[in-house]
Short mmCIF file of C-alpha atoms in Angstrom, two decimals:
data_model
loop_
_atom_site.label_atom_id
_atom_site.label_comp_id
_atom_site.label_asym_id
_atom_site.label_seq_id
_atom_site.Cartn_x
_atom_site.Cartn_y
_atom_site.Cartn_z
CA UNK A 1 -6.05 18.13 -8.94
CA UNK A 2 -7.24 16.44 -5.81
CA UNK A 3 -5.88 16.23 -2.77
CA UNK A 4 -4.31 13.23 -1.35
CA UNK A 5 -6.27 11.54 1.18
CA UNK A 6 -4.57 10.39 4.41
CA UNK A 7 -5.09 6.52 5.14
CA UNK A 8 -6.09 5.41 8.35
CA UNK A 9 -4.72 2.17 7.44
CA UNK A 10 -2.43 -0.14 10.33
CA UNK A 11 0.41 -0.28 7.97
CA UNK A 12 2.35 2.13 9.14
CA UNK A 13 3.29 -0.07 12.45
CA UNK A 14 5.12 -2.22 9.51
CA UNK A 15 8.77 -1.41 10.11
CA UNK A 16 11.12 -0.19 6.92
CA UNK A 17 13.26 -3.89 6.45
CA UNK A 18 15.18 -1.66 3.84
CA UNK A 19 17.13 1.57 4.37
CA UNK A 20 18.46 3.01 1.43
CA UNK A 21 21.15 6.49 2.07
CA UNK A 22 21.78 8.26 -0.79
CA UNK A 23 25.02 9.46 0.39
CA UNK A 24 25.64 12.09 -2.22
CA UNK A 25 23.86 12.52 -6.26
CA UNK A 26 27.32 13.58 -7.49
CA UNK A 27 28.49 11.04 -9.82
CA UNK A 28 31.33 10.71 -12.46
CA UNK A 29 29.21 9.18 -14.81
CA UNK A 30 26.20 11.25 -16.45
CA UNK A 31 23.93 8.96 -17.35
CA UNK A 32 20.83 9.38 -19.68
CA UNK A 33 17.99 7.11 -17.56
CA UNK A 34 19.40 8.33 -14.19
CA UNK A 35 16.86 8.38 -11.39
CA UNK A 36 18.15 11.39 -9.49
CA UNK A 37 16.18 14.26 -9.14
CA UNK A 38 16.80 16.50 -12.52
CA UNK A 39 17.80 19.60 -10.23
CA UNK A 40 20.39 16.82 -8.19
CA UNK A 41 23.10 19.72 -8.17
CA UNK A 42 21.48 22.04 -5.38
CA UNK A 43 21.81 19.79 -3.09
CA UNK A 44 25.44 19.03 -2.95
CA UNK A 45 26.57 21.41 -0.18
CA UNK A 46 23.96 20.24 1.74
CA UNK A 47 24.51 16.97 2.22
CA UNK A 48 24.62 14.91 5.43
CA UNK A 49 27.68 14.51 7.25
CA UNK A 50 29.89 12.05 9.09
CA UNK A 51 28.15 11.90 12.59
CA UNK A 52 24.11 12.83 10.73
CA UNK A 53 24.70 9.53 8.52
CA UNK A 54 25.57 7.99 11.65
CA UNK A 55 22.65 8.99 13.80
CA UNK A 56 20.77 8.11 10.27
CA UNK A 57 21.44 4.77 10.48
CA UNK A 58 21.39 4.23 14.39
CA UNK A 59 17.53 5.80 13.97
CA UNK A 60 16.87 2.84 10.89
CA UNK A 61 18.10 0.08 12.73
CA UNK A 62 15.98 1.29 15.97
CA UNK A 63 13.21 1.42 13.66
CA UNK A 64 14.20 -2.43 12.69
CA UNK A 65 15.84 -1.93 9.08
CA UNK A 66 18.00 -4.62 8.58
CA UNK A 67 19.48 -4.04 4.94
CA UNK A 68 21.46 -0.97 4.14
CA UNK A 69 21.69 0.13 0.49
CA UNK A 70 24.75 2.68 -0.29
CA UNK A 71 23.69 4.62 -3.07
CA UNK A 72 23.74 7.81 -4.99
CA UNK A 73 24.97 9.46 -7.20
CA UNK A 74 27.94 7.30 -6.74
CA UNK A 75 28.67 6.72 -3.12
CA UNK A 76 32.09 6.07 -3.18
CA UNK A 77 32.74 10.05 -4.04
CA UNK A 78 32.39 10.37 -0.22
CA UNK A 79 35.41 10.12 1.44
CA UNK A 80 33.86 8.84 4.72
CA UNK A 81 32.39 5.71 3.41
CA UNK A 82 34.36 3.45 4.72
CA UNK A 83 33.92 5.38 8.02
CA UNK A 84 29.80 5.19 7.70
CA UNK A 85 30.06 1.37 6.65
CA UNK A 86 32.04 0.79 9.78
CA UNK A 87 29.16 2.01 11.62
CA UNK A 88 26.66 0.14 9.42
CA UNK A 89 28.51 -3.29 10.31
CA UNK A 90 28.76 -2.34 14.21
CA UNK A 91 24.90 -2.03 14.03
CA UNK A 92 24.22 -5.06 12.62
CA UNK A 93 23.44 -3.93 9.17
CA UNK A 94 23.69 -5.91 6.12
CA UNK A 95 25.17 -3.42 3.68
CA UNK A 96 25.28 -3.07 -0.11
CA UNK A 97 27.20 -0.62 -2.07
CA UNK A 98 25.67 0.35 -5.27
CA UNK A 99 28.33 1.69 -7.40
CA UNK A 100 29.69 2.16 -10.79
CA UNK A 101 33.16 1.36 -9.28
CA UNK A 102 34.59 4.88 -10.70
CA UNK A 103 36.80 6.01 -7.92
CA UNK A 104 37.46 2.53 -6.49
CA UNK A 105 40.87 0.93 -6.73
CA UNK A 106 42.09 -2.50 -5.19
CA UNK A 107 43.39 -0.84 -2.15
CA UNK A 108 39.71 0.96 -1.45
CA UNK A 109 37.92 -2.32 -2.32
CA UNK A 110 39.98 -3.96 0.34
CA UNK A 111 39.34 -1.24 2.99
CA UNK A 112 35.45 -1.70 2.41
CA UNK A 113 35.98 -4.89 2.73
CA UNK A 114 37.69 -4.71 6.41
CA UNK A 115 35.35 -2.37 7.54
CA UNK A 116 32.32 -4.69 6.85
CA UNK A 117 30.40 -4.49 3.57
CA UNK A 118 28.71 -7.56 3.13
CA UNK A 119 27.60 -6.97 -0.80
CA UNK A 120 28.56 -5.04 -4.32
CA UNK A 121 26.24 -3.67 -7.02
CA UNK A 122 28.04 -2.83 -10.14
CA UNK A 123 26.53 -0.83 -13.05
CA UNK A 124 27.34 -1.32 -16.61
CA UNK A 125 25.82 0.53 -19.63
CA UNK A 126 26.35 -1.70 -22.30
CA UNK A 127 28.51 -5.15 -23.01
CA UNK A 128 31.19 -3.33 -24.62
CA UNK A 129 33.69 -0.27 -24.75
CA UNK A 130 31.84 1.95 -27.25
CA UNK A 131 28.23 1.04 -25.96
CA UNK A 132 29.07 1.62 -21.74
CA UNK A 133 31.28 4.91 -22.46
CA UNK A 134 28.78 6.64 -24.21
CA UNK A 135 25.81 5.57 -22.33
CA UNK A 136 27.64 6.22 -19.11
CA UNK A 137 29.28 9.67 -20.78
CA UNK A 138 32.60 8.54 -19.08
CA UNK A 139 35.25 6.18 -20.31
CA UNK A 140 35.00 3.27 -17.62
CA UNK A 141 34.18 -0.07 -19.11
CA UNK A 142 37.62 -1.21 -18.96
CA UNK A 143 37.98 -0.30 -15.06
CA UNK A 144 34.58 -1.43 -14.49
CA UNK A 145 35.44 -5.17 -15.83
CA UNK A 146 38.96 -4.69 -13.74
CA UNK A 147 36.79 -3.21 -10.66
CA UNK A 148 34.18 -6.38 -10.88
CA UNK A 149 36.65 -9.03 -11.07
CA UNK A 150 38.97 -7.24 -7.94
CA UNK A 151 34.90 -7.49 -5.89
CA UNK A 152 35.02 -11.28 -6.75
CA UNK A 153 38.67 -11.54 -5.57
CA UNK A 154 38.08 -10.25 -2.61
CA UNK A 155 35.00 -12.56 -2.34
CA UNK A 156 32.27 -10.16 -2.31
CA UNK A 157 28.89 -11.20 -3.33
CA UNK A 158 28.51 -9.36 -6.83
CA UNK A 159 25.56 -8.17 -8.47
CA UNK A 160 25.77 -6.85 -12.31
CA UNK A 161 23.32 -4.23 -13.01
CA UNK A 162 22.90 -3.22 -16.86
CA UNK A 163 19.67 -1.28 -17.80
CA UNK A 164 18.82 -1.84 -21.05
CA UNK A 165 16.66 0.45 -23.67
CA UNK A 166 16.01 0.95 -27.21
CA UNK A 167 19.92 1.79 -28.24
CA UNK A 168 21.75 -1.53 -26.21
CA UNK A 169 18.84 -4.18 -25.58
CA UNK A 170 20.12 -6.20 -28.88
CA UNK A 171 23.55 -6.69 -26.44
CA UNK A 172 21.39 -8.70 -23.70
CA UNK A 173 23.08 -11.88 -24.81
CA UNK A 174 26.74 -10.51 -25.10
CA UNK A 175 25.82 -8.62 -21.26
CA UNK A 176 25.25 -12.44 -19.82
CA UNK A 177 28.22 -13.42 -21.37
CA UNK A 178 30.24 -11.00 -19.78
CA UNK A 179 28.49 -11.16 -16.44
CA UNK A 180 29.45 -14.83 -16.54
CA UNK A 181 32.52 -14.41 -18.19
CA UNK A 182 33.41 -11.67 -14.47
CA UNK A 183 31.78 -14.64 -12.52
CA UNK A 184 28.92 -12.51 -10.99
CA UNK A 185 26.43 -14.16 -8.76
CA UNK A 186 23.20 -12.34 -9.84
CA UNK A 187 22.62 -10.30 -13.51
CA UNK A 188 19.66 -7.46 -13.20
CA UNK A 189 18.75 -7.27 -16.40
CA UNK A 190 16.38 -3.98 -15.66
CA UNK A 191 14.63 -2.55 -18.27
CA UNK A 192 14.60 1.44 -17.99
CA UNK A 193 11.50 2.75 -15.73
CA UNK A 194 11.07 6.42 -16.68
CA UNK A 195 11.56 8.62 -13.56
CA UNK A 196 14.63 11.69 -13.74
CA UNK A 197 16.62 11.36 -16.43
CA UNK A 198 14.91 8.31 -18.44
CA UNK A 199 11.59 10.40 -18.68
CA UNK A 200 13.33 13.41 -20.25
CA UNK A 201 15.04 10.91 -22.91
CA UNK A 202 12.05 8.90 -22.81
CA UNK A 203 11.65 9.12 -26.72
CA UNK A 204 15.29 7.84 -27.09
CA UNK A 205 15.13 5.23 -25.00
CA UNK A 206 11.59 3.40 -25.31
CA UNK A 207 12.12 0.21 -26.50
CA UNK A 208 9.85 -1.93 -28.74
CA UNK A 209 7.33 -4.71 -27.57
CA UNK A 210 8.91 -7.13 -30.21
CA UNK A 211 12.24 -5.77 -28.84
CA UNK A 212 11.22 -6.92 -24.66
CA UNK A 213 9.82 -10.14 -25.91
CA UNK A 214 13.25 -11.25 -28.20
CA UNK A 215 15.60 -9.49 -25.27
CA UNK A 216 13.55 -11.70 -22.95
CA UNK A 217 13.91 -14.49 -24.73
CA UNK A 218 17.71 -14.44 -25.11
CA UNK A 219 17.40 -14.57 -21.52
CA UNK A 220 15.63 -17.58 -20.77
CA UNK A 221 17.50 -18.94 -23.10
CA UNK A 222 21.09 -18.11 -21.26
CA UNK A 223 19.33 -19.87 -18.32
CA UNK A 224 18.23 -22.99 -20.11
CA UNK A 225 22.19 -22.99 -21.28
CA UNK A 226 24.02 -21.93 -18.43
CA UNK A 227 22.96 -24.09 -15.43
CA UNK A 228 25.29 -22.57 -13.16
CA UNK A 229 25.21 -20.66 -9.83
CA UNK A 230 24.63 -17.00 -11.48
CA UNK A 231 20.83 -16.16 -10.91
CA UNK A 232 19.69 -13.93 -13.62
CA UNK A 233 16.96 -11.53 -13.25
CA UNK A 234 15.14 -9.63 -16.27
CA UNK A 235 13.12 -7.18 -15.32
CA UNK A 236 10.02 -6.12 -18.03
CA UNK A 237 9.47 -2.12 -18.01
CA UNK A 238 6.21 -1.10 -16.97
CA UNK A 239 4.88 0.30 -19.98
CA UNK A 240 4.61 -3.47 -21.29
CA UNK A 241 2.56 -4.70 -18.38
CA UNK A 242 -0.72 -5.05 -18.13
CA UNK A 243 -0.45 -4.50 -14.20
CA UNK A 244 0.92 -2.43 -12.39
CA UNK A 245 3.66 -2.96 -9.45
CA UNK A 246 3.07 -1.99 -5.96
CA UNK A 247 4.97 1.22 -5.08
CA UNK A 248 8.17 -0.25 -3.93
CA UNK A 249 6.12 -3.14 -2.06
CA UNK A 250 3.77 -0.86 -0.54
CA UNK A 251 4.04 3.14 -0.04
CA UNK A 252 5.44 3.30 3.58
CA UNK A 253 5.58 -0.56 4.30
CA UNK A 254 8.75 -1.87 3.29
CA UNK A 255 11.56 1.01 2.29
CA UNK A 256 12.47 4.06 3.33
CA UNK A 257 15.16 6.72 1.73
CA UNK A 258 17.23 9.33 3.33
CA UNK A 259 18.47 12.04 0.52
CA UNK A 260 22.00 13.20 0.27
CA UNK A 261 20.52 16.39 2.36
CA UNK A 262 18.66 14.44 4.76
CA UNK A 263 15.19 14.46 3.26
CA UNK A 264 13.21 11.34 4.19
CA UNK A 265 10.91 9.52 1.26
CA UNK A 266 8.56 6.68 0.68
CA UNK A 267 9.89 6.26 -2.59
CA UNK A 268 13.40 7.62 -4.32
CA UNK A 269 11.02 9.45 -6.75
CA UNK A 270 8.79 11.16 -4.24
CA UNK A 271 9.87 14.13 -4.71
CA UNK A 272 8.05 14.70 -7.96
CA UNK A 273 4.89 15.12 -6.29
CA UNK A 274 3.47 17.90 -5.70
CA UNK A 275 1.64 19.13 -2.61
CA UNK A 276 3.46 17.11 -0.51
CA UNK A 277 5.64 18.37 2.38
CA UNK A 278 9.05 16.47 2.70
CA UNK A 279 10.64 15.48 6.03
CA UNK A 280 14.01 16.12 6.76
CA UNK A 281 15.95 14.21 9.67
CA UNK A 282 17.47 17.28 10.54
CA UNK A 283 14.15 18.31 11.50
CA UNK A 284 12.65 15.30 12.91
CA UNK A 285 13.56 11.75 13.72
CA UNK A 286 13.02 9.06 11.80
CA UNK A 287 10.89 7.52 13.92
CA UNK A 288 8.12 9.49 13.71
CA UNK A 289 8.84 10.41 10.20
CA UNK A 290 8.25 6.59 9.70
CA UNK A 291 4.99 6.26 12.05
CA UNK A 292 3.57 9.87 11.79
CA UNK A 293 4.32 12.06 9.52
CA UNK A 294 1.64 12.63 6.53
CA UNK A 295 3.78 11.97 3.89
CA UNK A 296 3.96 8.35 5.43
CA UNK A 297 0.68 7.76 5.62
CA UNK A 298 -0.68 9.87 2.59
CA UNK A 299 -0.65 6.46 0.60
CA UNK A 300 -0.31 3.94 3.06
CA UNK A 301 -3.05 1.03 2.60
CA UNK A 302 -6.12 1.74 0.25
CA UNK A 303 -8.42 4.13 1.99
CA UNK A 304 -7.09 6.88 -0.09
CA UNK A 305 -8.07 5.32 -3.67
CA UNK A 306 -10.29 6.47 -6.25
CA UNK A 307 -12.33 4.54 -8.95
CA UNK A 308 -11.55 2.55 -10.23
CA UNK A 309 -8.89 1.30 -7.61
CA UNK A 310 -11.13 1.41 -4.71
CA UNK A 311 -13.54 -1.49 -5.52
CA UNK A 312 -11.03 -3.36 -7.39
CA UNK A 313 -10.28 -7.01 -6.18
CA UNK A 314 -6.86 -6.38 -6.94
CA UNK A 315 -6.13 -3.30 -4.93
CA UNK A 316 -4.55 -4.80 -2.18
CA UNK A 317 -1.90 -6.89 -4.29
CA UNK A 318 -0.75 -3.77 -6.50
CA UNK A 319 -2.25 -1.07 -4.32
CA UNK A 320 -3.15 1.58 -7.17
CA UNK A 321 0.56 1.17 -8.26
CA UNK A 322 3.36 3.72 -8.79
CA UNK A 323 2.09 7.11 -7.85
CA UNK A 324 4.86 8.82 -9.34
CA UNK A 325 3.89 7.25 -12.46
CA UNK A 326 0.53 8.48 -11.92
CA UNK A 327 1.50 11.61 -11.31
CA UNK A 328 3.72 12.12 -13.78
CA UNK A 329 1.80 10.56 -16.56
CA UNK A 330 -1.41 12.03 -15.72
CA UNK A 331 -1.42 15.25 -13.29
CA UNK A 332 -3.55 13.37 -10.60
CA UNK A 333 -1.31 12.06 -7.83
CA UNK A 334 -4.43 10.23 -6.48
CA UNK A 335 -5.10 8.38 -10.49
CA UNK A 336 -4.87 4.68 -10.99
CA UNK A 337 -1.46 4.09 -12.56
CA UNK A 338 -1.94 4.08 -16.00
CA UNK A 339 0.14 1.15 -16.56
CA UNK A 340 -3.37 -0.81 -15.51
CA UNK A 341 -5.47 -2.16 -18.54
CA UNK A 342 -8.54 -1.04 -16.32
CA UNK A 343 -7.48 2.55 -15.36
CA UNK A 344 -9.41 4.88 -17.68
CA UNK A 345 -6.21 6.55 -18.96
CA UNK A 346 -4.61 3.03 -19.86
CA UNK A 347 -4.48 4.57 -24.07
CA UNK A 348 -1.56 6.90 -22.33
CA UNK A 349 0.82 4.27 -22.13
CA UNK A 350 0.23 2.83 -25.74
CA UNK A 351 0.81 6.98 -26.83
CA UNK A 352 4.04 6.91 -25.43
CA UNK A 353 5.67 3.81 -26.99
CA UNK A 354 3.81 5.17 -30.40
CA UNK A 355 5.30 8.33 -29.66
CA UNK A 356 8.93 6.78 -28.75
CA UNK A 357 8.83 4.97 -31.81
CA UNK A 358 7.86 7.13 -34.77
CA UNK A 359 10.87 9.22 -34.29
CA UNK A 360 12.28 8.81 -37.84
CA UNK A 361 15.71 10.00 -36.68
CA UNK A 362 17.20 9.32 -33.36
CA UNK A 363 17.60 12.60 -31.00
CA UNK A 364 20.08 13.58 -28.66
CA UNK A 365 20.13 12.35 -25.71
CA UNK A 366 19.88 14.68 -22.56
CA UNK A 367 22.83 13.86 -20.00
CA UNK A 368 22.98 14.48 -16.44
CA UNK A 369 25.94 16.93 -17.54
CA UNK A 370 25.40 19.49 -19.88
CA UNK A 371 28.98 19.62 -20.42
CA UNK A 372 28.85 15.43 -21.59
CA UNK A 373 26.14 16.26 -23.72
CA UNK A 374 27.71 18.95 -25.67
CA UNK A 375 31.40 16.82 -25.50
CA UNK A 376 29.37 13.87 -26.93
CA UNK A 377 27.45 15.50 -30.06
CA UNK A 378 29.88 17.47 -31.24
#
């Protein structure tokens, strides 16, 4: 495999307009298409504390973030959130918690609420009981519909997140109902990208074409319908584009993550390439982790492409795409996405959904817990 080339480019004096802390990967929920790292577990007693997610987010507003994403895991498992979103709202942060609600109660909501948060994400896994319980491997629909109506009570601005796949895409219109039903303001209707967890249940999960193009359908539908004030957004899955998206608007342009330990990505995949060294803020600050460190810059601009990225017209709108989707679909960190009808190894993607979808008989899914998993199919 080739190494990565460092860019030369001028984008790293672009400043990261979105911080996202992943304040801990512990969750209740064990979901199937989870993004966290696979081996999430090691890092648990060595997450940040108190006073390091406070210098964290001094350091990102210095650096000129302006939105704060809470995230995990399941943030709300730290006990000191309300603490760090105190400090979010004295620097000037807008904040958004991105949470499955588990561990919230009317009282906590409230607190969050006095101490600043400006915004709520809730999750869902499906539009009912049955479908969300098992997905999620916890029993939580019923609090999450009581969680999501107490966020509107208290006049949050409310985001419903359900990410849909092979075995609950057929519940896309009943999931708008609901959403409208809560009174949410936006619907991400967001089509499983396979990182983590969704790549290891890949085959499970991998919906059809036919399957994208009726869900998507329903959905422009709801909005002819429904001429209200809730935005919906449906989000296709990359394997059914013929283009690929920018790495999360740019590698090293737009977003950067801090890890429940501290480590410092482009992306909240990085960390499943290889021959890359990580930065960790308790090593170095986040200034120059932002301006010079070479992970930064191993991908910033377009001087590090290969053919058939380098001379493509196009490079500078998707910029070679995801290169953890590269990577991980191809070996070659440095490879066009193969989500690109012009990338050499384009047949890879059409393998996969072929492969997805001549399972005769559906298999076990893999869960975050192997406890859930063995609870669940037995």
């Amino acid at each position: 495999m080739a190494d990565a080339i460092t860019s030369t480019s001028d984008n790293k004096a672009n400043i990261p307009l979105w911080l996202l802390a992943e304040l801990s990967y512990a969750c209740p929920l064990q979901c199937s298409y989870c993004s966290n790292p696979v081996n999430y577990h090691e890092s648990r007693s060595r997450e940040l504390s108190t006073q390091q997610w406070k210098d964290v987010l001094k350091a990102g507003r210095k650096l000129g973030a302006v939105q704060l994403g809470l995230s995990g895991g399941e943030p709300l498992v730290r006990q000191d959130l309300e603490e760090i979103v105190a400090e979010a709202r004295g620097l000037g942060f807008y904040s958004n918690l991105i949470t499955s609600t588990v561990g919230a109660d009317s009282k906590r909501l409230a607190g969050l609420k006095e101490a600043g948060l400006d915004h709520i994400q809730v999750s869902f896994q499906g539009s009912d009981e049955q479908t969300n319980d098992y997905f999620g491997g916890s029993k939580s629909f019923q609090h999450k519909v009581a969680m999501a109506r107490e966020v509107k009570k208290l006049g949050f601005p409310m985001v419903l997140n359900f990410v849909l796949h092979r075995q609950n895409i057929h519940q896309t219109a009943a999931m708008l109902e609901l959403a409208n039903d809560i009174g949410a303001d936006f619907v991400e209707l967001a089509n499983t990208q396979y990182y983590g967890w969704a790549l290891k249940n890949r085959n499970s999960l991998m919906p059809s074409r036919q399957q994208v193009l009726d869900a998507e359908a329903v959905t422009n539908a709801f909005r002819q319908q429904h001429k209200g004030p809730m935005e919906v957004i449906f989000v296709v899955p990359d394997y059914f584009e013929e283009r690929p998206k920018a790495c999360c608007n740019g590698w090293g342009t737009t977003f950067i993550t801090v890890t429940p330990d501290g480590t410092v990505l482009p992306c909240q995949s990085a960390m499943e390439l290889p021959g890359l060294d990580f930065p960790n803020v308790r090593d170095h600050g986040l200034d120059w982790i932002w301006r010079e460190s070479p992970l930064f810059n191993t991908f910033r601009g377009t001087d590090w492409m290969q053919e058939p990225c380098r001379s493509c017209p196009e490079k500078d709108q998707d910029l070679g795409g995801c290169r953890c989707q590269a990577y991980l679909l191809t070996g070659d960190i440095n490879a066009t996405d193969p989500v690109c009808s012009l990338s050499p190894e384009h047949g890879i993607i059409g393998e996969a959904i072929a492969e997805a979808l001549s399972e005769t008989t559906e298999q076990p899914l893999l869960f975050r817990n192997p406890k859930t998993a063995k609870q669940l199919s037995s």
